[in-house]
Short mmCIF file of C-alpha atoms in Angstrom, two decimals:
data_model
loop_
_atom_site.label_atom_id
_atom_site.label_comp_id
_atom_site.label_asym_id
_atom_site.label_seq_id
_atom_site.Cartn_x
_atom_site.Cartn_y
_atom_site.Cartn_z
CA UNK A 8 101.24 108.17 78.82
CA UNK A 9 104.88 108.69 79.74
CA UNK A 10 105.92 111.96 81.29
CA UNK A 11 109.48 113.29 81.21
CA UNK A 12 110.73 115.47 84.05
CA UNK A 13 114.08 117.04 84.82
CA UNK A 14 115.83 116.17 88.04
CA UNK A 15 117.97 118.63 90.02
CA UNK A 16 121.05 116.93 88.59
CA UNK A 17 119.85 117.81 85.08
CA UNK A 18 119.15 114.26 83.90
CA UNK A 19 115.79 113.28 82.45
CA UNK A 20 113.58 110.75 84.17
CA UNK A 21 110.69 109.05 82.38
CA UNK A 22 107.65 108.37 84.50
CA UNK A 23 105.40 105.56 83.31
CA UNK A 24 101.64 105.47 83.73
CA UNK A 25 101.23 103.53 86.94
CA UNK A 26 97.54 102.64 87.05
CA UNK A 27 95.16 103.60 89.84
CA UNK A 28 93.64 102.42 93.09
CA UNK A 29 89.90 101.78 93.00
CA UNK A 30 87.98 102.26 96.29
CA UNK A 31 85.11 99.77 96.70
CA UNK A 32 83.56 100.98 99.96
CA UNK A 33 80.24 102.07 98.40
CA UNK A 34 79.77 98.58 96.95
CA UNK A 35 80.49 97.03 100.36
CA UNK A 36 77.96 99.31 102.04
CA UNK A 37 75.35 98.48 99.39
CA UNK A 38 76.02 94.76 99.86
CA UNK A 39 75.45 95.08 103.62
CA UNK A 40 72.47 97.45 103.23
CA UNK A 41 74.27 99.96 105.42
CA UNK A 42 74.18 103.76 105.36
CA UNK A 43 77.32 105.88 105.42
CA UNK A 44 76.22 107.64 108.60
CA UNK A 45 75.74 104.30 110.40
CA UNK A 46 79.22 103.16 109.39
CA UNK A 47 80.78 106.47 110.44
CA UNK A 48 79.27 106.17 113.92
CA UNK A 49 80.20 102.49 114.21
CA UNK A 50 83.91 103.06 113.53
CA UNK A 51 84.21 106.45 115.22
CA UNK A 52 84.79 108.42 112.05
CA UNK A 53 83.31 111.63 110.63
CA UNK A 54 80.58 111.23 108.01
CA UNK A 55 82.56 113.43 105.61
CA UNK A 56 85.46 110.96 105.68
CA UNK A 57 83.23 107.98 104.83
CA UNK A 58 81.47 110.07 102.19
CA UNK A 59 84.82 110.83 100.48
CA UNK A 60 85.71 107.12 100.52
CA UNK A 61 82.33 106.26 98.95
CA UNK A 62 82.69 108.91 96.25
CA UNK A 63 86.31 107.86 95.58
CA UNK A 64 87.35 111.42 96.39
CA UNK A 65 90.59 110.64 98.23
CA UNK A 66 93.88 112.42 97.78
CA UNK A 67 95.60 109.95 100.06
CA UNK A 68 94.65 106.81 101.95
CA UNK A 69 94.39 107.14 105.73
CA UNK A 70 95.67 103.76 106.97
CA UNK A 71 93.94 104.18 110.34
CA UNK A 72 90.55 104.55 108.63
CA UNK A 73 91.39 101.64 106.34
CA UNK A 74 92.26 99.46 109.36
CA UNK A 75 88.97 100.41 111.05
CA UNK A 76 87.04 99.47 107.90
CA UNK A 77 88.83 96.12 107.60
CA UNK A 78 88.19 95.37 111.29
CA UNK A 79 84.52 96.37 111.10
CA UNK A 80 83.75 94.36 107.96
CA UNK A 81 86.17 91.56 108.91
CA UNK A 82 87.81 91.80 105.50
CA UNK A 83 91.21 92.42 103.96
CA UNK A 84 92.59 95.60 102.39
CA UNK A 85 92.10 93.99 98.97
CA UNK A 86 88.35 93.81 99.58
CA UNK A 87 88.22 97.61 99.95
CA UNK A 88 90.99 98.73 97.58
CA UNK A 89 91.82 97.31 94.17
CA UNK A 90 94.76 98.10 91.92
CA UNK A 91 93.77 98.76 88.29
CA UNK A 92 96.41 98.36 85.59
CA UNK A 93 97.03 101.38 83.36
CA UNK A 94 94.97 101.47 80.19
CA UNK A 95 96.95 100.56 77.06
CA UNK A 96 97.87 103.62 75.03
CA UNK A 97 95.06 104.50 72.62
CA UNK A 98 92.48 102.42 74.52
CA UNK A 99 89.18 103.86 75.66
CA UNK A 100 89.33 104.29 79.47
CA UNK A 101 87.37 101.69 81.43
CA UNK A 102 84.27 102.82 83.30
CA UNK A 103 84.19 99.76 85.62
CA UNK A 104 83.21 100.62 89.16
#
């Protein structure tokens, strides 16, 4: 859905739906049979941080945590984060996880 906003100069700007970033850490942990607490200790991170990543409850991506995850699992950013295209207008939202 497009959103129109006014800029300080008084012109209108149209913002397009930009899609979303899907966090796949829970799936990676399940694949490795690893608990969140074990991962948190292994990378020197608080459990609450890993828990938010697993529940996809992030307001912003901490690149330091992301780098630690990539290093620990020997994977790329794309293995942990995935860009999802915006849903076409009128489509039923996808529930893929």
